Amino acid sequence: MGKTLPISKVRNIGIIAHIDAGKTTITERILYYTGRSYKMGEVHDGEAIMDWMPDEQERGITITSAVTTCYWRDAEIHIIDTPGHVDFTIEVERSLRVLDGAIGVFCAVGGVQPQSETVWHQADKHRVPKIAFVNKLDRAGADFFGTVQMMCDRLGANPLIMQIPVGIEESFQGVIDLVHMKQLVWDDETLGADLGATNIPEDLMETALKYREKLVESIAEVDDQIMEAYVAETPVTPEMIVPSIRKATNSLKLVPVFCGAALKNMGIQPLLDGIIDFLPSPLDLPPMKGVDPDTGEVKTAHPSNRSPLAALVFKVMMDQGRRLNFVRVYSGRLHTGDEVLNPAKQTKEKVARILAMHSNKRERINEAHVGNIVGVVGLKASVTGDTLCDPSEPIVLEPIEAYEPVISVAVEPRTHTDQEKIELALGKLEAEDPTFRVKHDEDTGQIVISGMGELHLEILVSRLKREFHTQVNVGKPHVVCKETIERVARGAAIFEKEIGGIRHFGEVLLELSPMERGRGNRFVNSLPDESLPPEFVPAIEQGVTESLESGMLLGYPVVDVAVALVGGTYKESSSSHLAFKVAASMAFRDGLQKASPLLLEPIMDVEIRVPSLFMGDVIGDINARGGKIEHLEQKGEIQIINATIPLSNMFGYSTVLRSATQGRATFTMHFSHYDHAPNSQKAL
């Protein structure tokens, strides 16, 4: 990080994929071949550099997105290795928000798997240019062209095949580069560091020419210059092809596809070349937009070191008790000792230290430039999604979306010492993770923690023990439900009471109506102007809003309800804001009781991959769990079942599925929507 390169030489990329597609293994190879590390750590040995948390090493999965910097062909590459498990989707979301490009990794055996689909669409939402890498071509059942076809069918992508494999499965020995028309082979003895380019063997020349022709055709469709050369039948050279592919990739028209076997050290250097040749620098993308917090007018953060500072905090992490903020600089420079403005919090923050990150190791630097992703120590109030800017040129960049948690467990400290530590520990974890919530249950005195799934909460409890030395007892998983109503009803209430020698009076009549699922709540004043003094209406709305936070059935928040104020009376001498607020709350409870309250619970989208032999048993089990089959698809010997199932019926499902299918079936699930689940075996 010592040298300062031009912005055009900076690449900010993320590696995104389904769990176990090989993201971390590829990152380890990239770090080795770029000279950033001296040995390759393996995920299965628990030694991967990017998986540095003890929980990651034990489970062999990525939990937290790690940041590192390396150099290739005189360019500076910032890499974020993101998790593949659906419980950690927020890590992918906030990483994609600050990346300029992404590498989608696909397993040649599994093809486009459910979480690959989710993260790919997340990248599309942020308009992130992508290249793809089809990994594990050396594995039994590998199918390169089948995986590319799945990219078209499932992702709606326009893949551009850059390389074709030489051999497949056990006989996989290299790739043919279709741009330069050379065969690439890797030397086993140097762990793939030595890469040789040889002429294409005669028996493969016909296939190579066929796919070279397809490559040129695909580029010609999006580039007029290549089209002219193609039509005129003049040779299309690599010098013509590379800039055209870069342009088409950055405008999201094409996705260059590379291939290899990362564990066998094959295919990584051409992928690195692809990052430099085809993925954008900060200058190639439209500049980041924001708004002026004072005037609301749209402002632009120009990617120049001379522009005023605009940077986004995309992650907060507790590091040895100190708060470490991960920051992406979009405009200007950030110096150690700077006083910067956080316009969302209306506070000034002091930059105590700036760190160049290499997984959990770091190096102190004095300044960060446009395109840099760095760690910043010293920020006290800034959280995920906050902007840091020049106090004289305030700008608020678009924040990062968070997800609502769907599952919770009760935790209680084991000893009095743990009781003292738990509040602080949970506060730190909550500051790190926007999808993690902590609530104190007044009735039971328990602490209820909520997250995105069983694994998410399991990891958080494990971190309480490991990092904060806090021992806790954990209750059964508990679904975070919502409540709503089934029919229209009216509720009325009169509040008349003397408090502190002052008489208070208010009467309110409300009408409650159900709304479509997912529409949220709405309050409408349907009274004629002269019925009630207008100053009492905000108090009534406040009473209703507070009452919506807790329903009649089990105290969950009430959603998808329209509340109309249809009547009310007042007395000039004794009506007050307090009276109308309390009367509104009482009227709402009265109406809620009459409107047939209903429990809604999270419904999950589940994809199950099962050998045809066990198909009947698995479908029977889905029906028993109150699930609904949405779609069936066959892929070779494997049946893919898409279903929606209430979350409360999915606890312990992995054990049941394994035992019913001799361990051969796998499943993934993610939150779909809230709905009524009448046959649910509730974990309440």
XYZ file of C-alpha atoms in Angstrom:
684
model
C 0.000 0.000 0.000
C 3.089 2.161 -0.009
C 2.790 3.259 -3.651
C 0.070 5.577 -4.906
C -1.231 4.459 -8.295
C -3.453 6.370 -10.740
C -7.176 5.794 -10.102
C -7.448 3.989 -13.473
C -5.164 1.271 -12.012
C -7.436 0.541 -9.005
C -9.898 -2.383 -8.972
C -12.436 -2.975 -6.176
C -13.823 -6.451 -6.635
C -15.819 -8.963 -4.633
C -15.993 -12.725 -4.949
C -19.612 -13.867 -4.729
C -21.152 -17.348 -4.872
C -23.097 -20.151 -3.232
C -21.590 -21.768 -0.129
C -18.753 -24.180 -1.020
C -18.330 -23.029 -4.656
C -14.675 -22.221 -3.901
C -14.624 -18.445 -3.292
C -12.117 -18.530 -0.434
C -9.889 -21.097 -2.208
C -9.720 -18.802 -5.265
C -8.871 -15.812 -3.053
C -6.064 -17.781 -1.387
C -4.581 -18.567 -4.854
C -4.862 -14.942 -5.931
C -2.952 -13.827 -2.810
C -0.269 -16.461 -3.443
C 0.293 -15.694 -7.137
C 0.334 -11.919 -6.566
C 2.991 -12.354 -3.884
C 0.704 -11.156 -1.068
C 1.133 -14.402 0.880
C 3.940 -16.970 0.900
C 1.847 -20.075 1.275
C -1.657 -21.085 0.304
C -3.982 -21.647 3.227
C -6.631 -24.295 2.627
C -10.229 -23.982 3.834
C -10.412 -27.710 4.671
C -7.312 -27.392 6.910
C -8.795 -24.355 8.683
C -5.837 -22.254 7.521
C -7.354 -19.932 4.903
C -6.022 -16.383 5.377
C -9.389 -14.805 4.580
C -11.284 -17.094 7.009
C -9.551 -15.849 10.163
C -12.377 -16.145 12.722
C -12.252 -19.355 14.821
C -15.880 -20.136 13.859
C -14.981 -19.835 10.160
C -11.987 -22.150 10.535
C -13.963 -24.783 12.457
C -16.914 -24.828 10.065
C -14.920 -24.308 6.851
C -17.219 -21.469 5.747
C -16.911 -17.707 5.364
C -19.000 -15.739 7.878
C -17.665 -12.214 7.669
C -16.501 -10.498 4.494
C -12.726 -10.003 4.685
C -10.857 -7.252 2.811
C -7.377 -7.472 1.347
C -5.162 -5.668 -1.183
C -2.793 -7.171 -3.760
C -1.001 -6.090 -6.950
C -1.074 -7.605 -10.441
C 0.259 -6.107 -13.678
C 0.959 -2.746 -11.971
C -2.641 -2.462 -10.753
C -3.931 -2.382 -7.178
C -6.713 -4.884 -6.501
C -8.885 -4.609 -3.388
C -10.673 -7.938 -2.858
C -13.629 -8.670 -0.602
C -14.272 -12.398 -0.035
C -17.984 -12.581 0.838
C -19.945 -15.343 2.647
C -21.998 -17.846 0.646
C -24.474 -18.779 3.394
C -27.885 -17.133 3.208
C -27.831 -16.229 6.932
C -25.051 -13.723 6.186
C -26.713 -12.015 3.202
C -26.149 -8.567 4.763
C -22.366 -9.127 4.422
C -22.825 -9.603 0.667
C -25.289 -6.696 0.369
C -23.019 -4.167 2.030
C -19.947 -5.419 0.165
C -21.681 -5.143 -3.229
C -22.716 -1.605 -2.337
C -19.079 -0.472 -2.316
C -17.616 -2.688 -5.047
C -16.960 -1.690 -8.657
C -16.889 -5.231 -10.039
C -17.536 -8.830 -8.979
C -16.414 -12.366 -9.787
C -19.287 -14.860 -9.712
C -17.903 -18.312 -8.882
C -19.896 -21.370 -9.971
C -19.269 -25.008 -9.111
C -19.068 -27.015 -12.373
C -20.882 -29.880 -10.620
C -23.680 -27.959 -8.825
C -24.091 -25.295 -11.557
C -26.038 -22.175 -10.621
C -27.117 -22.919 -7.035
C -29.764 -20.981 -5.049
C -27.448 -18.650 -3.141
C -25.452 -17.964 -6.348
C -28.744 -16.781 -7.803
C -29.495 -14.565 -4.791
C -26.078 -12.844 -4.768
C -26.057 -12.475 -8.567
C -29.389 -10.638 -8.446
C -28.077 -8.508 -5.549
C -25.153 -7.522 -7.808
C -27.598 -6.764 -10.657
C -29.585 -4.522 -8.302
C -26.439 -2.478 -7.616
C -25.508 -2.587 -11.354
C -22.141 -4.200 -10.611
C -20.235 -5.444 -13.720
C -19.295 -9.117 -13.386
C -17.014 -11.794 -14.754
C -17.615 -15.483 -13.993
C -15.347 -18.382 -13.059
C -16.548 -21.973 -13.439
C -14.606 -23.863 -10.769
C -14.044 -27.542 -9.876
C -13.726 -28.802 -13.486
C -11.601 -31.654 -12.095
C -14.488 -33.053 -10.025
C -16.690 -36.032 -11.004
C -19.897 -34.771 -12.620
C -18.361 -31.458 -13.789
C -20.171 -29.881 -16.749
C -18.725 -26.583 -18.029
C -21.153 -25.946 -20.887
C -24.149 -27.047 -18.778
C -23.171 -24.485 -16.112
C -22.871 -21.734 -18.760
C -26.347 -22.654 -20.047
C -27.707 -22.442 -16.479
C -26.272 -18.900 -16.245
C -28.495 -17.965 -19.201
C -31.578 -19.814 -17.916
C -31.453 -18.966 -14.220
C -29.652 -15.637 -14.070
C -30.768 -14.056 -17.336
C -27.042 -13.394 -17.939
C -25.345 -13.084 -21.320
C -22.233 -15.249 -20.799
C -19.226 -14.808 -23.094
C -17.099 -17.970 -23.110
C -13.447 -16.809 -22.933
C -11.931 -20.263 -22.380
C -12.922 -23.883 -22.934
C -11.590 -26.770 -20.807
C -9.082 -29.309 -22.120
C -10.429 -32.574 -20.733
C -12.967 -32.773 -17.904
C -13.257 -34.449 -14.494
C -10.107 -36.574 -13.789
C -8.663 -35.831 -17.240
C -8.910 -32.011 -16.847
C -5.456 -30.663 -17.750
C -5.774 -27.017 -18.808
C -7.789 -24.529 -20.832
C -7.823 -23.051 -24.325
C -7.697 -19.249 -24.384
C -10.097 -18.258 -27.183
C -8.881 -14.638 -27.393
C -5.219 -15.489 -28.121
C -5.965 -19.030 -29.418
C -3.426 -20.751 -27.150
C -3.594 -23.741 -24.832
C -2.689 -22.861 -21.219
C -1.163 -25.490 -18.921
C -0.054 -25.177 -15.286
C 3.006 -26.720 -13.677
C 2.161 -28.918 -10.671
C 5.637 -28.660 -9.161
C 5.437 -24.873 -8.757
C 1.852 -25.077 -7.363
C 0.546 -23.583 -10.600
C 2.798 -20.507 -10.405
C 4.420 -21.441 -13.752
C 1.954 -21.104 -16.589
C 2.808 -22.249 -20.100
C 1.113 -21.245 -23.375
C 1.374 -23.839 -26.161
C -0.219 -24.357 -29.549
C -3.675 -25.899 -29.602
C -3.536 -29.667 -30.374
C -4.967 -30.631 -33.769
C -7.768 -32.762 -32.301
C -9.087 -29.729 -30.363
C -8.587 -27.103 -33.090
C -12.042 -27.560 -34.647
C -13.837 -27.101 -31.292
C -11.621 -24.108 -30.443
C -12.351 -22.410 -33.809
C -16.103 -22.998 -33.323
C -16.105 -21.275 -29.907
C -13.740 -18.502 -31.133
C -16.320 -17.782 -33.858
C -19.112 -17.652 -31.236
C -16.985 -15.299 -29.096
C -16.493 -12.872 -32.002
C -20.200 -13.094 -32.962
C -21.295 -12.232 -29.417
C -18.972 -9.200 -29.277
C -20.042 -8.088 -32.769
C -23.658 -7.906 -31.541
C -22.710 -5.184 -29.030
C -19.789 -3.474 -30.829
C -20.076 -1.846 -34.283
C -16.327 -1.869 -34.979
C -16.086 -5.642 -34.428
C -19.273 -6.102 -36.478
C -17.694 -4.284 -39.446
C -14.561 -6.445 -39.256
C -16.666 -9.612 -38.864
C -18.895 -8.805 -41.859
C -15.862 -7.823 -43.995
C -14.218 -11.122 -42.901
C -11.033 -9.326 -41.832
C -9.114 -10.904 -38.911
C -10.366 -9.876 -35.467
C -7.234 -9.478 -33.303
C -6.900 -9.699 -29.502
C -6.017 -5.957 -29.525
C -9.492 -5.283 -30.983
C -11.324 -7.828 -28.809
C -10.076 -6.874 -25.316
C -11.252 -3.190 -25.259
C -14.617 -4.244 -26.765
C -15.191 -6.879 -24.078
C -14.215 -4.366 -21.382
C -16.770 -1.870 -22.683
C -19.528 -4.513 -22.950
C -18.753 -5.889 -19.460
C -18.847 -2.453 -17.835
C -22.169 -1.635 -19.515
C -23.562 -5.003 -18.205
C -24.125 -6.377 -21.731
C -21.759 -9.356 -21.422
C -20.286 -11.550 -18.677
C -16.856 -12.994 -19.613
C -16.616 -16.621 -18.397
C -13.310 -18.190 -17.294
C -12.776 -21.725 -16.031
C -10.403 -23.885 -13.996
C -9.902 -25.874 -10.815
C -8.731 -23.626 -7.966
C -7.836 -26.465 -5.592
C -5.505 -27.879 -8.299
C -4.081 -24.336 -8.825
C -5.392 -24.107 -12.399
C -7.032 -21.068 -14.008
C -6.175 -18.270 -11.581
C -3.690 -16.111 -13.541
C -6.032 -15.642 -16.557
C -8.762 -14.730 -14.055
C -6.439 -12.053 -12.598
C -5.808 -10.785 -16.142
C -9.598 -10.709 -16.617
C -9.969 -8.521 -13.484
C -7.483 -5.990 -14.918
C -8.675 -6.187 -18.547
C -12.443 -6.295 -18.106
C -13.585 -5.082 -14.676
C -13.910 -1.316 -14.135
C -11.762 1.156 -12.253
C -13.634 3.865 -10.257
C -13.245 6.124 -13.334
C -15.145 3.713 -15.627
C -18.378 3.847 -13.654
C -20.906 6.666 -13.279
C -19.856 8.847 -10.297
C -21.650 8.200 -7.014
C -24.645 10.460 -6.388
C -25.803 11.853 -3.066
C -27.947 14.636 -1.658
C -27.125 17.843 0.155
C -28.449 17.311 3.733
C -29.409 20.988 4.015
C -31.079 21.676 0.650
C -31.995 18.160 -0.536
C -30.502 18.838 -3.976
C -28.660 16.014 -5.783
C -24.856 16.252 -5.638
C -22.145 14.213 -7.352
C -19.073 12.713 -5.681
C -16.525 12.956 -8.516
C -13.873 10.195 -8.457
C -10.935 12.576 -8.124
C -8.384 13.045 -5.351
C -8.828 16.824 -5.724
C -12.611 16.753 -5.063
C -14.132 17.213 -1.571
C -14.176 14.061 0.550
C -17.139 11.655 0.214
C -16.774 8.168 1.744
C -19.182 5.456 2.890
C -18.938 3.369 6.077
C -20.017 -0.092 4.912
C -19.099 -2.200 7.910
C -18.336 -1.876 11.622
C -16.215 -4.407 13.472
C -15.030 -4.684 17.057
C -11.280 -5.237 17.045
C -9.622 -5.972 20.412
C -12.282 -3.858 22.127
C -11.909 -0.947 19.695
C -14.318 0.049 16.989
C -12.969 -0.444 13.454
C -14.976 1.053 10.580
C -14.510 -0.195 7.022
C -14.725 2.773 4.646
C -14.819 3.109 0.839
C -13.535 6.459 -0.462
C -15.550 7.694 -3.470
C -14.150 11.187 -3.770
C -11.268 13.227 -2.313
C -8.709 12.021 0.214
C -8.933 10.891 3.825
C -5.954 11.762 6.070
C -5.005 10.591 9.559
C -6.076 13.302 12.017
C -8.829 14.693 9.732
C -12.046 15.955 11.276
C -14.878 14.743 9.043
C -18.645 15.262 9.107
C -21.214 12.482 9.509
C -24.283 14.304 8.108
C -26.745 11.534 9.089
C -25.820 11.899 12.772
C -25.054 15.640 12.505
C -21.735 15.060 14.282
C -18.070 15.555 13.527
C -15.757 12.550 13.782
C -11.973 12.408 14.246
C -9.963 9.985 12.097
C -7.411 8.647 14.598
C -5.815 6.022 12.346
C -6.178 4.684 8.799
C -5.320 1.025 8.152
C -4.658 -0.901 4.950
C -6.427 -4.225 5.506
C -5.167 -7.725 4.812
C -7.836 -9.993 6.325
C -7.275 -9.616 10.105
C -3.781 -8.134 9.669
C -3.342 -4.435 9.003
C -0.786 -1.801 8.134
C -0.917 1.854 9.225
C -1.045 4.398 6.398
C -1.333 8.189 6.429
C -3.986 8.709 3.776
C -6.563 6.951 1.624
C -7.345 7.927 -1.972
C -10.314 7.554 -4.324
C -11.215 3.882 -4.761
C -9.412 2.759 -1.587
C -11.150 0.471 0.887
C -9.574 1.003 4.310
C -10.127 0.484 8.014
C -10.606 3.641 10.106
C -10.126 3.788 13.894
C -11.506 6.632 16.014
C -15.073 7.016 14.695
C -17.498 6.936 17.632
C -20.994 7.495 16.190
C -20.726 6.203 12.597
C -22.505 2.937 11.728
C -23.082 0.845 8.577
C -24.472 3.027 5.782
C -23.294 6.397 7.157
C -21.465 8.931 4.974
C -18.241 10.684 5.938
C -17.645 13.963 4.111
C -15.865 17.300 4.076
C -17.610 19.553 6.695
C -17.595 22.446 4.200
C -19.164 20.324 1.391
C -21.782 18.081 3.068
C -23.221 15.164 1.066
C -25.278 12.097 2.081
C -24.624 9.023 -0.080
C -27.352 6.398 -0.521
C -27.457 4.262 2.660
C -27.242 0.453 2.765
C -30.471 -1.552 3.045
C -30.754 -3.820 6.077
C -32.911 -6.946 6.377
C -35.498 -7.684 9.057
C -34.618 -10.657 11.305
C -36.952 -13.676 11.192
C -35.835 -15.887 14.071
C -35.029 -15.276 17.729
C -33.803 -17.057 20.854
C -33.846 -16.077 24.505
C -30.433 -15.865 26.189
C -29.684 -15.482 29.873
C -26.319 -14.996 31.580
C -25.142 -17.946 33.679
C -23.505 -15.986 36.495
C -23.621 -12.531 38.024
C -20.282 -11.694 36.311
C -21.769 -12.689 32.946
C -24.784 -10.471 33.694
C -22.475 -7.443 33.892
C -20.643 -8.306 30.654
C -23.566 -9.372 28.449
C -25.075 -5.906 27.892
C -21.783 -4.502 26.637
C -21.056 -7.577 24.476
C -24.499 -7.585 22.830
C -24.262 -3.825 22.219
C -20.981 -4.343 20.352
C -22.382 -7.199 18.253
C -25.476 -5.127 17.418
C -23.284 -2.214 16.274
C -21.433 -4.616 13.924
C -24.420 -6.378 12.370
C -27.496 -4.479 11.085
C -29.499 -7.751 10.869
C -28.990 -8.556 14.565
C -31.449 -7.165 17.144
C -31.482 -7.249 20.943
C -34.692 -6.788 22.942
C -35.463 -7.029 26.658
C -38.682 -8.913 27.341
C -40.334 -6.969 30.174
C -42.693 -9.863 31.070
C -40.109 -12.633 31.407
C -37.004 -10.533 32.132
C -35.192 -12.443 29.388
C -32.944 -10.976 26.705
C -34.253 -11.937 23.249
C -31.787 -11.868 20.340
C -33.032 -12.005 16.742
C -31.252 -12.776 13.474
C -31.498 -14.179 9.952
C -31.369 -17.907 10.713
C -30.290 -20.679 13.102
C -26.646 -20.565 11.962
C -26.536 -16.753 12.304
C -27.664 -16.930 15.967
C -25.441 -19.943 16.666
C -22.376 -17.977 15.476
C -23.366 -14.908 17.541
C -23.745 -17.003 20.707
C -20.392 -18.663 19.952
C -18.795 -15.189 19.605
C -20.274 -14.141 22.976
C -18.384 -17.038 24.543
C -15.119 -16.802 22.571
C -14.588 -13.064 22.147
C -16.373 -11.626 25.169
C -15.916 -14.581 27.598
C -19.598 -14.424 28.471
C -21.323 -17.734 29.252
C -25.031 -17.843 28.391
C -27.897 -20.316 28.460
C -29.834 -20.350 25.204
C -33.564 -21.041 24.883
C -35.340 -22.776 22.006
C -35.421 -20.979 18.639
C -38.464 -18.790 18.418
C -40.037 -17.500 15.222
C -40.451 -13.732 14.955
C -44.099 -13.417 13.941
C -46.329 -10.472 13.037
C -50.060 -9.924 13.648
C -52.774 -8.549 11.375
C -56.586 -8.506 11.058
C -59.016 -10.389 8.810
C -61.991 -8.020 8.631
C -63.127 -4.436 8.990
C -64.136 -3.370 12.507
C -64.695 -0.227 14.541
C -63.266 0.540 17.944
C -64.358 3.347 20.312
C -63.032 4.608 23.631
C -63.529 7.493 26.055
C -60.729 8.566 28.335
C -61.893 10.735 31.233
C -59.731 11.021 34.299
C -58.284 13.480 36.783
C -54.465 13.408 36.856
C -52.539 15.700 39.187
C -55.609 17.830 39.849
C -56.302 18.382 36.117
C -59.268 16.821 34.323
C -58.484 15.098 30.994
C -61.107 14.114 28.411
C -60.984 12.611 24.913
C -63.277 10.375 22.858
C -62.077 8.579 19.706
C -63.785 6.335 17.123
C -61.496 4.392 14.742
C -62.140 2.071 11.805
C -59.615 -0.721 11.170
C -59.361 -2.367 7.712
C -57.067 -5.167 6.510
C -54.591 -4.317 3.714
C -52.706 -6.508 1.249
C -49.737 -8.469 2.597
C -46.562 -6.406 2.670
C -48.285 -3.027 2.342
C -47.380 -1.841 5.856
C -49.660 0.327 8.038
C -51.504 3.520 7.226
C -53.267 6.168 9.337
C -55.901 8.380 7.697
C -57.858 11.266 9.207
C -61.393 10.900 7.758
C -63.018 13.512 10.004
C -64.543 16.751 8.714
C -62.331 19.710 9.771
C -64.757 21.113 12.339
C -65.292 17.815 14.276
C -62.053 17.963 16.287
C -59.440 20.706 16.712
C -56.599 19.716 14.299
C -53.958 19.938 17.048
C -55.345 16.707 18.630
C -54.953 14.586 15.446
C -51.138 14.043 15.828
C -51.740 12.808 19.408
C -54.346 10.322 18.111
C -51.945 9.151 15.382
C -49.179 8.713 17.968
C -51.492 6.615 20.163
C -52.348 4.389 17.181
C -48.687 4.086 16.043
C -47.534 3.019 19.503
C -50.388 0.482 19.779
C -49.389 -1.097 16.438
C -46.132 -2.208 18.036
C -47.886 -4.875 20.115
C -50.847 -7.031 19.034
C -53.602 -8.828 20.964
C -52.598 -12.444 20.354
C -48.959 -12.762 21.433
C -47.754 -9.170 21.540
C -46.089 -9.155 18.101
C -46.132 -6.000 15.914
C -49.357 -5.460 13.948
C -48.883 -5.019 10.170
C -50.913 -4.412 7.001
C -53.680 -2.459 8.747
C -55.298 0.796 7.625
C -56.581 2.864 10.560
C -59.069 5.659 9.829
C -60.114 8.283 12.383
C -63.882 8.445 11.830
C -65.215 10.114 14.968
C -64.328 11.918 18.161
C -65.590 14.462 20.686
C -63.814 16.956 22.883
C -64.519 19.359 25.737
C -62.904 22.752 25.505
C -62.158 22.937 29.196
C -60.640 19.506 29.723
C -59.501 17.925 26.421
C -55.747 17.355 26.129
C -53.156 15.653 23.941
C -52.624 13.012 26.617
C -56.360 12.189 26.748
C -56.618 11.738 22.971
C -53.425 9.687 22.784
C -54.672 7.272 25.472
C -58.227 7.193 24.015
C -56.798 6.364 20.554
C -54.752 3.529 22.016
C -57.831 2.135 23.833
C -60.023 2.497 20.714
C -57.400 0.689 18.627
C -57.284 -2.244 21.093
C -61.090 -2.376 21.081
C -61.194 -2.443 17.258
C -58.382 -4.991 17.047
C -60.284 -7.426 19.236
C -63.378 -7.208 16.989
C -61.432 -7.431 13.683
C -60.483 -11.140 13.991
C -56.760 -10.785 14.783
C -54.562 -13.254 12.957
C -50.966 -14.462 13.428
C -48.592 -14.136 10.469
C -45.313 -15.966 10.386
C -42.277 -16.019 8.115
C -42.714 -18.247 5.081
C -39.426 -19.472 3.609
C -38.463 -20.212 0.018
C -36.840 -23.649 0.187
C -34.876 -25.389 -2.554
C -34.180 -29.081 -2.014
C -31.847 -31.117 -4.256
C -32.650 -34.782 -3.849
C -31.853 -38.002 -5.790
C -35.000 -39.227 -7.648
C -35.025 -42.389 -5.486
C -36.036 -40.388 -2.357
C -38.348 -37.900 -4.075
C -41.625 -39.354 -2.687
C -40.463 -39.317 0.948
C -39.222 -35.724 0.710
C -42.455 -34.441 -0.891
C -44.534 -36.282 1.748
C -42.474 -34.593 4.481
C -42.923 -31.133 2.859
C -46.709 -31.615 2.871
C -46.616 -32.720 6.527
C -44.805 -29.463 7.359
C -47.587 -27.360 5.820
C -45.421 -26.608 2.764
C -46.513 -25.871 -0.773
C -44.610 -27.226 -3.801
C -44.036 -24.375 -6.256
C -41.840 -25.987 -8.914
C -40.143 -29.291 -9.793
C -37.160 -29.655 -12.105
C -34.946 -32.587 -13.055
C -31.185 -32.224 -13.535
C -29.684 -35.589 -14.397
C -30.307 -37.960 -11.491
C -31.168 -35.056 -9.176
C -34.650 -33.615 -8.632
C -34.817 -29.943 -7.649
C -37.873 -29.112 -5.516
C -38.849 -25.488 -4.904
C -41.357 -25.052 -2.081
C -42.608 -22.498 0.428
C -42.719 -23.732 4.045
C -43.460 -21.918 7.354
C -40.168 -21.226 9.158
C -41.461 -22.648 12.454
C -41.737 -26.069 10.769
C -38.151 -25.988 9.466
C -36.244 -26.330 12.759
C -34.007 -29.390 12.681
C -34.926 -30.060 9.049
C -31.332 -30.714 7.946
C -31.112 -33.763 10.291
C -34.482 -35.134 9.097
C -33.559 -34.650 5.431
C -30.169 -36.308 5.860
C -31.596 -39.372 7.578
C -34.444 -39.701 5.026
C -32.047 -39.596 2.050
C -28.937 -41.394 3.399
C -27.229 -37.994 3.595
C -27.514 -37.411 -0.170
C -29.993 -34.500 -0.278
C -29.159 -30.848 0.390
C -31.362 -27.820 0.918
C -31.129 -24.042 1.151
C -33.755 -21.595 2.321
C -34.279 -17.858 2.543
C -37.053 -15.577 3.754
C -39.890 -15.046 1.255
C -42.777 -13.214 2.965
C -45.060 -13.121 6.012
C -48.361 -15.002 5.769
C -50.951 -16.924 7.751
C -49.833 -20.502 8.400
C -52.877 -22.280 9.900
C -51.318 -25.759 10.207
C -48.022 -24.602 11.598
C -46.489 -26.509 14.544
C -45.443 -23.224 16.133
C -42.199 -22.885 18.053
C -43.765 -20.334 20.393
